[in-house]
Structure formats: structure tokens, C-alpha cells
């Protein structure tokens, strides 16, 4: 094990012990101090960001990538605003989840405590640096950040501003550490630091997540991949089907809770698909349909096998005809990512069957999948949407960054 | 990927879909049918067990190992009784964890559902076969069992009896599958079957657990290692200290919530240790003490560095002198396994400090660590005691074998 990573791990663990005991007021003051520091230093942030942008342009990196990397006054303000919001969340640490007496008189309580040390591995959006550090601090955790090398200058200045601001309020500087050494092997060391890291959270593309899961020996929380479906049943109300399909596809196509595939009951093809296709196309959506569906939408592109498992994250939708709910559920089982799935139907039986049998973090009847979101579910913001089954499922608020411990107050009880 | 494991994984996944929808009554009837079948087939079980015992004796395996492997009428009865108890637990599946309306009128509920497919890897106690299968069935999960090769005949007959009994009640046979192929490489394949296995649970020694964690790409739930401490503060009441120390060490030394090390405040050495040592020795305990403590217990063995991290699981205790609570907590941090930790003190300040700062699944003031147990905490039996922080911490009941999903009932809502 590299000494460099070990030192970072140790420092984080030491800081986490102090953080676990810091009260809510101090954490919130530290976060508000970050808000001020971000706004005051926006020129400096943009200067450092410009170095990353220059290097990226020289490397000929794609425009969309450069767009995600770019920090403007507007975006810095939005980052600061995000921290302000996190300060306003209620603090999960110290919450008594339950409390009950043992029959021998001991008082048992289950109390919420921080996880300890988080490791966040992410790609090139520098706002994640601030967002993740703020969420960690709010939940009393230390965090080790490993951002993409293309954003190294931006991440470096953001970390510096963050740490300067929180240490002024008495938070230990080990609370937030950015790995500055660009050696890629360090990521693998980081996710195997079982003595110091309590959980690894990858944020980014499928490749990054798979690599982390394959190499990690610390527990991993997986978030975000969303190949979501809307199934339009034979008994779907046409207006609901059109509204929900168009909303779920087009309201914000680049996010994980947007749909990628429409599953349409064969009996609904004729009465719904022509209107639906018209609506989709009017909203700029490209359609890739199977053979049966193509008969009702002449001129649309034919779907290929690969379409069923693609998360387009853009204005493209695939359409698959199914013989009924059983085939729809089988398709979702096979190609879905257990994120968000919806049915449009007026049938009580089909609605219940879909809710019971579809295995996903969120399952909808007659509503858009776009609601799978911490804010919409009332959790006050989110770290991500868990598509795994252990620890947390669905939108994760700061509470997902905590665990519990049992506290037992006795007066001499023995067994 | 080996076809053999893949087939087992697929079959388990298929069964898990059916199991998720089976009602409580059917699951309980199937479990009661297992109870009957175990009792009716005890001769057959003993015959198969005798084959394992014969092979073990020929290999010259230790007596304590052979004892754990042996199935008697008494032990078969106790296994059946365990299944009966699991049938009597309340069913966690379908429980509504919370439910709330969205401001747009959608009804959101978080509902408890099975995890799906469990993989249990364990050593040679054949009762785990029955116990794990029954817990899986109760919580609506399919299970893949991989027992120690020394118990292959015993596990084989127990699986057969279990599956015959549950299929008679309409439970699919894929619900419980024992891996009969002795190839050790299959374990590594099993814990990398991410498409089919939702969680791996190793039960056994430290070596087994470490190997599983190092190789697994599916999530792992870690249970059980317990290097637990009792800290006797300078302000400890002597009678409480004696009772709790002797109980926590001797009431059942072979279990994970028994203590291995006593940490004694230097000011308590003279007033407590001589009496304590007398009580321990009277209960058959071997003491290994540090230099300072040895002055008060002439004739005791000297402790070596290795003692502080050893889970004796027997009538041995190590004794370490500390200068105060800070050193006690540092020692626990360094050598503990985050299982159960206790302080004996009459000081409010020390009690609160210990409760707040010790990082473990269960932290006690003035009570024995032996209470960390699903039954004692009122969870109706347990799968194990989680010493990790994600998903479940402390005693895990059947509920720890479930996850949740959000169900959203709308009438056309879009975002």
C-alpha cells in the first residue's frame, strides 16, 4: 500500500472522529462560510478553471465535455446556493431511530451516527467537489475526493476554498481532502483502504462504476444508471399515456429518471401510437421502433437489439410492442436498471400486478418517472439515486450517509 | 463463467420472482412442513451425517470440529425448533415503511420487499443449512447455499428434506439450492454473479470472510467477529464491575458478544483487580495481563501484543491498564471489531463520553456486552450480528434480508 494514500486515509479517519461529535450549529456555520468564500473567490475559481479549459481545448476534447467542465459566475452561484440548501437540511446525526426498554430495565436506543469516511470518485464536473464535500460535512463524515484529471485545477481551488472556510469555523482540515496525485492506480488503493474508508461512492459513467465495483473491497454505493420504461397498457387512458410519455422523455432527457423505452400493448398501437409519435416528434424526439410499431409510424427508424439496453440521455426513444403485461415485465427485468418504471392503465388488476412484480427502486402507476428525485420525495436534496438494494434504495438524502449504533444504558444488568 | 454456477444463479433468480409474491400463510405452512420432515427423517439425517463423521475421523480432524459436525436426535430437534420459531416471526415483506402524499396528489409509499437471491457461504456446521434456508424463505428470498465440504453428506440430505417439504406446499424448488460440486473456484464465481445474486453472507472464520470480501463483486454483509472490551473506569462501582466482567467473559465464552479484553483504569487496579482476578479464576478463566496489572495478580501470565487483537472464544481474558478513558477508547479503536463495547462507571461525564465516542454496533454503560443479540433486542431471532456500517448494524433480524421499493399511485401527474 502506497504511503501517500495511507496518510490521506489516516488523516480522514482522525478527522471523522472529531466530525462525529461536532454539533449542527457548527456544521451549518462552516457551510455558510463556504457559501461566502465561493462567492468572494469567483474570479480565482474562474482563473483556475480556465487552465483546465485551455488544456481540454488543446487536447481537442468534445464540446459537451468542455461545457460540463466550464465554471461561470452563474454556475459558481448555483454551487454556493447548493451548499446553502444543504446547510438548511435537517441534521440526521443524533436522531433516535427507535428506543425501547429491555425487560430487565436497560434502556436501549438506536441512534443515527455518521458512516465515518466517504470516498467519492467522480468524473469531470467540478461542482461535484463542492456538492459532495458539503453533503459529507452535513452528515458528519470526512470525505476523500478523487475527481477527473481534466478538472484538476478547478477541483484544487474549490477544495482549497472549502477547507479554508470550514477550518476557520473549527472543522478539522482532514474533513475534506482531494487526491492531487494523478496516478490512476491510487483509485484502486483508495477503494481497498478498509481500515480507513467506510464507503466508496462512484459518480459518473457505467465504466467508472464497474471498475470501482470490480476493484473495491470497501462497501460501494451504486447510483444512477437509468434505463427506465413506460408501459402503455391495452387499457391505458389515451391522454394520460400521451402526457406521461412525452413528459417522461422530454422534460429533461439527460437525467437518469427520464425514460428510454416505451413498451406498448399491441392493442394500443393503433389507437395511441400515431398521436404519441406525433407528440414526440413535435418535441424533437427521434423514434426507434420495432417492426410492429413501425407499421403505425411510417418513416421512423427501426430499433436494433442494442437500443433496448441503451441509456440515451438525449431526445431518442425506443418503442417495443408487447403482447401484454407479462411480456412488458419480462422486458423490464431483462433490460431495466432497477431505477424507475411506470405503467399507464385504467385496470386495477394490471396496476397492482405491475406494482407488485416490477423490481425497481420506484414503480409508478399513471405518473411520470421524472418524480424519482430526493427533492420531489421530500428528502431535501439528494446524493444520488441508489439502484442497488442494500443500505439505501431510490433517492438518497443525507440520511443515506449515516448508519446507526445501539446505545444501552444499564445499572448493572448481566445475562 | 462456469455454466454450472450460471444455471444455479438463473434458477434462483426465477424462483425469487415467485417467492416475492407468496403470502405469509403459505411460507409459514412450508416452514411447518420442514419442521415435520426434519423430525420424521432424523434416522436418515444421522446416517448421512455418519458418513461425514467417518471421513472426518479418517482425516484425523480435531475433536471440537467433529463435535460441531455431529448431528444427534437432540440437535435435529433443536434445528426443527429453530425453523418453528422462524415460522412464528412476523413477516417483514409487504410492510409499509412509510407513506405520504406528494403535493400534486400522487400517493407515495415505501414498501418492504425481499432482497431477491442470497448466497450463504459457511463452514462445517450443518445446522446453518436449515437455519439459513428457513430465514431466506421467511423473508421471501431464494438462497444458494455453499457449505463446507466436510459436511457435504449432511448438508445434502438436509437440503433434500427441506426442498421436498417446501415444494409440497407450492414453493418453487429453486428457492433453496445447495452447491454440490466441491470445486473451490465456484465460490469465487458465486460471489461475482451480479446478475443473479443480490447479496453474499459469509458465516464462519475470519479467513473465509476476508476471502469473500476480497473476491466479491456482489454486495457482502459481514457478520460476527467480536473482539469486545469492558472498560472499568476509575469511578466504577466495584460490584457492578465484578458482576459484569465475569458475566461478559464466562456466561458463554464461545460467542462473539463475549469480551476478550478488560481495560482497567490505573486507579482501579488496586481496589478492583485482586477481587476481579479471584472471581475470574474461580470461573476457570486464564488471565493474560500487562505489566502494571501483573503487580496485583502475581502468578498470572504476561500478555503479548497479539493478545489485544485475539478473539479467544474461550475462557481466556487479557487485561490492559489504561491511564483514562481516552486511552481506553484509543485501544478499542485500534483493536476492536466494532461489535460490542462496555464501560462500568458511576460518572455521568465518562458514561456519555464513552457512548458518544466509541464506534461500535452496540455501546453499553453498566451492562454486559452479552445482550447484543436479536432475541434480547426483541427482533425474534437473528441471522447474525452485523459489524459493518452499511445496510444493517448490530443484530440482524429477517428484516435485514429485505430492501424497500417506492410505489407511486398517480392519476396522470407529470413534472
Coordinates of N, CA, C and O in Angstrom, one line a residue, chain B residues 103-171:
Chain B
X103 N -47.4 16.7 -3.1 CA -48.3 17.9 -3.1 C -49.2 17.9 -4.4 O -50.2 18.5 -4.4
X104 N -48.8 17.1 -5.4 CA -49.6 17.0 -6.6 C -50.6 15.9 -6.5 O -51.3 15.6 -7.5
X105 N -50.8 15.3 -5.4 CA -51.8 14.3 -5.2 C -51.4 12.8 -5.4 O -52.1 11.9 -5.0
X106 N -50.1 12.6 -5.9 CA -49.7 11.2 -6.0 C -49.5 10.6 -4.6 O -49.1 11.3 -3.7
X107 N -49.8 9.3 -4.5 CA -49.6 8.7 -3.2 C -48.3 7.9 -3.2 O -48.2 6.9 -4.0
X108 N -47.4 8.2 -2.4 CA -46.1 7.6 -2.4 C -46.0 6.6 -1.2 O -46.3 7.1 -0.1
X109 N -45.7 5.4 -1.4 CA -45.4 4.5 -0.2 C -44.1 3.8 -0.4 O -43.7 3.4 -1.5
X110 N -43.4 3.6 0.7 CA -42.1 2.8 0.7 C -42.5 1.5 1.3 O -42.9 1.4 2.4
X111 N -42.4 0.4 0.5 CA -42.8 -0.9 0.9 C -41.7 -1.9 1.0 O -40.7 -1.8 0.2
X112 N -41.7 -2.7 2.0 CA -40.6 -3.7 2.2 C -40.8 -4.8 1.3 O -41.8 -5.4 1.2
X113 N -39.7 -5.2 0.6 CA -39.7 -6.3 -0.4 C -38.4 -7.2 -0.1 O -37.5 -6.7 0.4
X114 N -38.5 -8.4 -0.6 CA -37.3 -9.3 -0.4 C -36.1 -8.7 -1.1 O -36.2 -8.0 -2.1
X115 N -34.9 -9.1 -0.7 CA -33.7 -8.7 -1.5 C -33.6 -9.4 -2.8 O -33.2 -8.8 -3.8
X116 N -34.0 -10.7 -2.9 CA -34.0 -11.4 -4.1 C -33.4 -12.8 -3.9 O -34.0 -13.7 -3.6
X117 N -32.0 -12.8 -4.2 CA -31.3 -14.0 -4.1 C -30.1 -13.8 -3.1 O -29.3 -12.9 -3.3
X118 N -30.1 -14.7 -2.1 CA -29.0 -14.6 -1.1 C -28.0 -15.7 -1.4 O -28.4 -16.8 -1.9
X119 N -26.7 -15.5 -1.2 CA -25.7 -16.5 -1.3 C -25.1 -16.7 0.1 O -24.5 -15.7 0.6
X120 N -25.2 -17.8 0.7 CA -24.7 -18.1 2.0 C -23.5 -19.0 1.9 O -23.6 -20.1 1.4
X121 N -22.3 -18.5 2.4 CA -21.1 -19.4 2.3 C -20.7 -19.6 3.8 O -20.5 -18.7 4.5
X122 N -20.6 -20.9 4.1 CA -20.4 -21.2 5.6 C -19.5 -22.4 5.7 O -19.2 -23.1 4.8
X123 N -19.0 -22.6 7.0 CA -18.1 -23.7 7.2 C -18.9 -24.9 7.7 O -20.0 -25.2 7.2
X124 N -18.4 -25.7 8.6 CA -19.0 -27.0 8.7 C -20.1 -27.3 9.6 O -20.5 -28.5 9.8
X125 N -20.8 -26.3 10.2 CA -21.9 -26.6 11.0 C -23.2 -26.8 10.1 O -23.7 -25.9 9.6
X126 N -23.6 -28.1 10.0 CA -24.7 -28.4 9.1 C -26.0 -27.7 9.5 O -26.9 -27.5 8.6
X127 N -26.2 -27.3 10.7 CA -27.4 -26.6 11.1 C -27.6 -25.3 10.4 O -28.8 -24.9 10.2
X128 N -26.5 -24.7 9.9 CA -26.6 -23.4 9.2 C -27.5 -23.7 7.9 O -28.2 -22.8 7.4
X129 N -27.3 -24.8 7.3 CA -28.1 -25.1 6.1 C -29.6 -24.9 6.3 O -30.2 -24.2 5.5
X130 N -30.1 -25.5 7.4 CA -31.5 -25.4 7.6 C -31.9 -24.0 8.1 O -32.9 -23.4 7.7
X131 N -31.1 -23.4 9.0 CA -31.4 -22.1 9.6 C -31.4 -21.0 8.5 O -32.3 -20.3 8.4
X132 N -30.4 -21.0 7.6 CA -30.3 -20.0 6.6 C -31.4 -20.2 5.6 O -32.0 -19.2 5.1
X133 N -31.7 -21.4 5.2 CA -32.8 -21.7 4.2 C -34.1 -21.2 4.8 O -35.0 -20.6 4.1
X134 N -34.4 -21.4 6.1 CA -35.6 -21.0 6.7 C -35.7 -19.5 6.8 O -36.8 -18.9 6.5
X135 N -34.7 -18.8 7.2 CA -34.7 -17.4 7.2 C -34.9 -16.8 5.8 O -35.6 -15.8 5.7
X136 N -34.3 -17.4 4.8 CA -34.5 -16.9 3.5 C -35.9 -17.0 3.0 O -36.5 -16.1 2.5
X137 N -36.5 -18.2 3.3 CA -37.9 -18.4 2.9 C -38.8 -17.5 3.6 O -39.7 -16.9 3.0
X138 N -38.6 -17.3 4.9 CA -39.5 -16.4 5.6 C -39.5 -15.0 5.1 O -40.5 -14.3 5.0
X139 N -38.3 -14.5 4.6 CA -38.2 -13.2 4.1 C -38.4 -13.1 2.6 O -38.1 -12.1 2.0
X140 N -38.9 -14.2 2.0 CA -39.2 -14.2 0.6 C -38.1 -14.2 -0.4 O -38.2 -13.9 -1.5
X141 N -36.9 -14.6 0.1 CA -35.7 -14.7 -0.8 C -35.4 -16.1 -1.2 O -35.7 -17.1 -0.4
X142 N -34.8 -16.2 -2.4 CA -34.2 -17.5 -2.8 C -32.8 -17.5 -2.2 O -32.2 -16.5 -1.9
X143 N -32.3 -18.7 -1.9 CA -31.0 -18.8 -1.3 C -30.1 -19.9 -2.0 O -30.7 -20.9 -2.4
X144 N -28.9 -19.6 -2.2 CA -27.9 -20.5 -2.7 C -26.9 -20.8 -1.6 O -26.4 -19.9 -1.0
X145 N -26.8 -22.1 -1.2 CA -26.0 -22.4 -0.1 C -24.7 -23.1 -0.5 O -24.7 -23.9 -1.4
X146 N -23.6 -22.7 0.1 CA -22.4 -23.3 -0.1 C -21.8 -23.7 1.2 O -21.2 -22.8 1.9
X147 N -21.9 -24.9 1.6 CA -21.4 -25.4 2.9 C -20.0 -25.9 2.8 O -19.4 -26.1 1.7
X148 N -19.4 -26.2 4.0 CA -18.1 -26.8 4.0 C -18.1 -28.2 3.4 O -19.1 -29.0 3.6
X149 N -17.0 -28.6 2.7 CA -17.0 -29.9 2.1 C -17.1 -31.1 3.1 O -17.6 -32.2 2.8
X150 N -16.6 -30.8 4.3 CA -16.6 -31.9 5.3 C -18.0 -32.3 5.8 O -18.2 -33.3 6.4
X151 N -19.0 -31.4 5.4 CA -20.4 -31.7 5.8 C -21.2 -32.0 4.6 O -22.5 -31.9 4.7
X152 N -20.6 -32.4 3.5 CA -21.4 -32.5 2.3 C -22.6 -33.5 2.4 O -23.6 -33.2 1.9
X153 N -22.4 -34.6 3.0 CA -23.5 -35.6 3.1 C -24.6 -35.0 4.0 O -25.8 -35.1 3.6
X154 N -24.2 -34.5 5.1 CA -25.2 -33.9 6.0 C -26.0 -32.8 5.3 O -27.2 -32.7 5.3
X155 N -25.2 -31.8 4.7 CA -25.9 -30.7 4.0 C -26.8 -31.2 2.9 O -27.9 -30.7 2.7
X156 N -26.3 -32.2 2.2 CA -27.1 -32.8 1.1 C -28.4 -33.3 1.5 O -29.5 -33.0 0.9
X157 N -28.4 -34.1 2.6 CA -29.7 -34.7 3.0 C -30.6 -33.6 3.6 O -31.9 -33.6 3.4
X158 N -30.0 -32.6 4.3 CA -30.9 -31.5 4.9 C -31.5 -30.7 3.8 O -32.7 -30.3 3.9
X159 N -30.7 -30.4 2.7 CA -31.3 -29.6 1.6 C -32.5 -30.4 1.0 O -33.5 -29.9 0.7
X160 N -32.2 -31.7 0.8 CA -33.2 -32.6 0.1 C -34.5 -32.6 0.9 O -35.6 -32.4 0.4
X161 N -34.4 -32.8 2.2 CA -35.6 -32.8 3.1 C -36.3 -31.4 3.0 O -37.5 -31.3 2.9
X162 N -35.5 -30.4 3.1 CA -36.1 -29.0 3.1 C -36.8 -28.8 1.8 O -38.0 -28.3 1.8
X163 N -36.2 -29.1 0.7 CA -36.8 -28.7 -0.6 C -38.1 -29.6 -0.8 O -39.1 -29.1 -1.3
X164 N -38.0 -30.9 -0.5 CA -39.1 -31.8 -0.6 C -40.3 -31.2 0.1 O -41.5 -31.2 -0.3
X165 N -40.0 -30.8 1.4 CA -41.1 -30.3 2.2 C -41.7 -29.0 1.7 O -43.0 -28.8 1.7
X166 N -40.9 -28.1 1.2 CA -41.5 -26.8 0.8 C -42.2 -26.9 -0.6 O -43.2 -26.2 -0.8
X167 N -41.7 -27.7 -1.5 CA -42.3 -27.8 -2.8 C -43.7 -28.4 -2.6 O -44.6 -28.1 -3.4
X168 N -43.9 -29.3 -1.6 CA -45.2 -29.9 -1.4 C -46.2 -28.8 -1.1 O -47.4 -28.9 -1.3
X169 N -45.7 -27.6 -0.5 CA -46.6 -26.5 -0.2 C -46.7 -25.5 -1.3 O -47.2 -24.4 -1.1
X170 N -46.1 -25.8 -2.4 CA -46.2 -24.9 -3.6 C -45.1 -23.9 -3.7 O -45.1 -23.0 -4.5
X171 N -44.0 -24.0 -2.9 CA -42.9 -23.1 -3.0 C -42.0 -23.7 -4.1 O -41.7 -24.9 -4.1

